[in-house]
PDB file of C-alpha atoms in Angstrom:
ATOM      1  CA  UNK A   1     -18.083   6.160  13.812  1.00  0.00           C
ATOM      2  CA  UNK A   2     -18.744   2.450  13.728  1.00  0.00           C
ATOM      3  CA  UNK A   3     -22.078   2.786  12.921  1.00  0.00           C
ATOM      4  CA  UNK A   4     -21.032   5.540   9.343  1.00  0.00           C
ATOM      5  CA  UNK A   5     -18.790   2.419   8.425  1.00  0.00           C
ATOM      6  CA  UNK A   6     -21.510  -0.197   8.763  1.00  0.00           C
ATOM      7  CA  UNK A   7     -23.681   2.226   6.894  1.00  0.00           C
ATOM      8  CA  UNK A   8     -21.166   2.912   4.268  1.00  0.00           C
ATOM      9  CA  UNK A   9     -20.215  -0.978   3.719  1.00  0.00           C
ATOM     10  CA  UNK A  10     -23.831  -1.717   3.500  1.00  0.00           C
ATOM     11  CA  UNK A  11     -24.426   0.839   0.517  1.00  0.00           C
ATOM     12  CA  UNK A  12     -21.785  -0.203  -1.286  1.00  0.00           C
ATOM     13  CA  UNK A  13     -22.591  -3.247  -1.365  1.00  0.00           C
ATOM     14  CA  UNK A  14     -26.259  -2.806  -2.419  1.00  0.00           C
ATOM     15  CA  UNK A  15     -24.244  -0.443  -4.977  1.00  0.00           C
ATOM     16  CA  UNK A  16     -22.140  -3.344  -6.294  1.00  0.00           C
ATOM     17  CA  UNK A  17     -25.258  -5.992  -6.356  1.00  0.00           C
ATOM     18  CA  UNK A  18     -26.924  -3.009  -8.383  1.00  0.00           C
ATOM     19  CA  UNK A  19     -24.131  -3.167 -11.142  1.00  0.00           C
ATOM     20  CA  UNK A  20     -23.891  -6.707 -11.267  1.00  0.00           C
ATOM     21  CA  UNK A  21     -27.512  -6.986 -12.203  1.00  0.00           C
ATOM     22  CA  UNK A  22     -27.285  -4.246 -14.322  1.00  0.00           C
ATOM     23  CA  UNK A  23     -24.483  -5.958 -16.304  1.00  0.00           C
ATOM     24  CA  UNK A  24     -26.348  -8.882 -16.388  1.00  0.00           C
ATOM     25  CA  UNK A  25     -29.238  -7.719 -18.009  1.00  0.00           C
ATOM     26  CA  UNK A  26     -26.967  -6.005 -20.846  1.00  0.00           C
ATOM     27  CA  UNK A  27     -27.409  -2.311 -19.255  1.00  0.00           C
ATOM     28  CA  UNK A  28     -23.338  -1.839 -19.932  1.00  0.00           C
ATOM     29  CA  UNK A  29     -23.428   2.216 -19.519  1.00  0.00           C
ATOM     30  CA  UNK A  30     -25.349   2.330 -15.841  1.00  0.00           C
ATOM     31  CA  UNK A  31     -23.749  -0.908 -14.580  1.00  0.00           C
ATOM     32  CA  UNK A  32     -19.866   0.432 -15.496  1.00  0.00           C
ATOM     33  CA  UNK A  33     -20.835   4.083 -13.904  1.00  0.00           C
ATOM     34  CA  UNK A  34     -21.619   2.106 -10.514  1.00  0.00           C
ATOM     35  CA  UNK A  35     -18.546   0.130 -11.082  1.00  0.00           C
ATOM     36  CA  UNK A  36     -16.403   3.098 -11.133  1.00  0.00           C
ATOM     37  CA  UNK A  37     -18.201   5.044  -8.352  1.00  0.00           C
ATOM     38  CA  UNK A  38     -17.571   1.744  -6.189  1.00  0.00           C
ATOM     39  CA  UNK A  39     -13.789   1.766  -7.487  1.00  0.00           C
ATOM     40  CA  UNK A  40     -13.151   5.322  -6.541  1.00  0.00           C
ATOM     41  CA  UNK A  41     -14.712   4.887  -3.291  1.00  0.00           C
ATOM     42  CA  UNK A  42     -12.316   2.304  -2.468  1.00  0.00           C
ATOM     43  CA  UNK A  43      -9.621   4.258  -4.037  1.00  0.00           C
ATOM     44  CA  UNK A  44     -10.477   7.091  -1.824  1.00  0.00           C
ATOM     45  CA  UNK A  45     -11.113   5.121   1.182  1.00  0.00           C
ATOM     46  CA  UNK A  46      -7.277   3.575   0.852  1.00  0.00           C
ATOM     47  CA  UNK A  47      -5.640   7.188   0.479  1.00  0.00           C
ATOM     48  CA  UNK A  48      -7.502   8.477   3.286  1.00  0.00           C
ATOM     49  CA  UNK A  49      -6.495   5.222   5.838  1.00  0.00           C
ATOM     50  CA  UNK A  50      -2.977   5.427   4.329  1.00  0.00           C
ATOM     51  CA  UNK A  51      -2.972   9.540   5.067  1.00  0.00           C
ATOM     52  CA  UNK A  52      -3.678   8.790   8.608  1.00  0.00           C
ATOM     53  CA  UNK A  53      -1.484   5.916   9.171  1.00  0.00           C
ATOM     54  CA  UNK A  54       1.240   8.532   7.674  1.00  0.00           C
ATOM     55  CA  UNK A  55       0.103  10.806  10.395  1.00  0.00           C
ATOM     56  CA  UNK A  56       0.217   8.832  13.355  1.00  0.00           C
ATOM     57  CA  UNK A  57       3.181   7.480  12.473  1.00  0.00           C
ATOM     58  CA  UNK A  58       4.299  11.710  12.394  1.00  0.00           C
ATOM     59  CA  UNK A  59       3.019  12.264  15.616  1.00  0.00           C
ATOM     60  CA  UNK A  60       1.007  14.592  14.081  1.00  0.00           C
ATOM     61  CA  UNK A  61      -2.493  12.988  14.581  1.00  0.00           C
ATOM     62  CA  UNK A  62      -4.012  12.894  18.561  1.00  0.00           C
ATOM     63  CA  UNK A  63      -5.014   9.060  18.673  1.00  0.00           C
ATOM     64  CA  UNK A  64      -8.196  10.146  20.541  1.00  0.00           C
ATOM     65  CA  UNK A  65      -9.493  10.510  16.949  1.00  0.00           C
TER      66      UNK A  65
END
């Protein structure tokens, strides 16, 4: 699982570098569709961590997983 999270930090941060050149050289509508993929990532990625954190805190998660 390590390695998915390396993998998936790596992307979006080629993904962010993408829109900040993108902005850069005035291409507005591309750069601020990466910018809001990236933000609902991270929007997604907090719900999900929070979600589990909920769980274990439940008892309803085995913390195996």
């Amino acid at each position: 699982m390590d390695a998915l999270n390396t993998l998936r930090a790596i992307l979006v941060g080629c993904a962010f570098v993408a829109a900040l050149l993108l902005a850069f050289s005035g291409q507005w509508i591309p750069a601020a569709v990466l910018f809001a993929g990236i933000a609902a990532h991270f929007g997604l990625w907090a719900w999900l961590r929070a979600q589990k954190r909920r769980e274990t805190e439940q008892g309803i998660r085995d913390l195996t997983t």
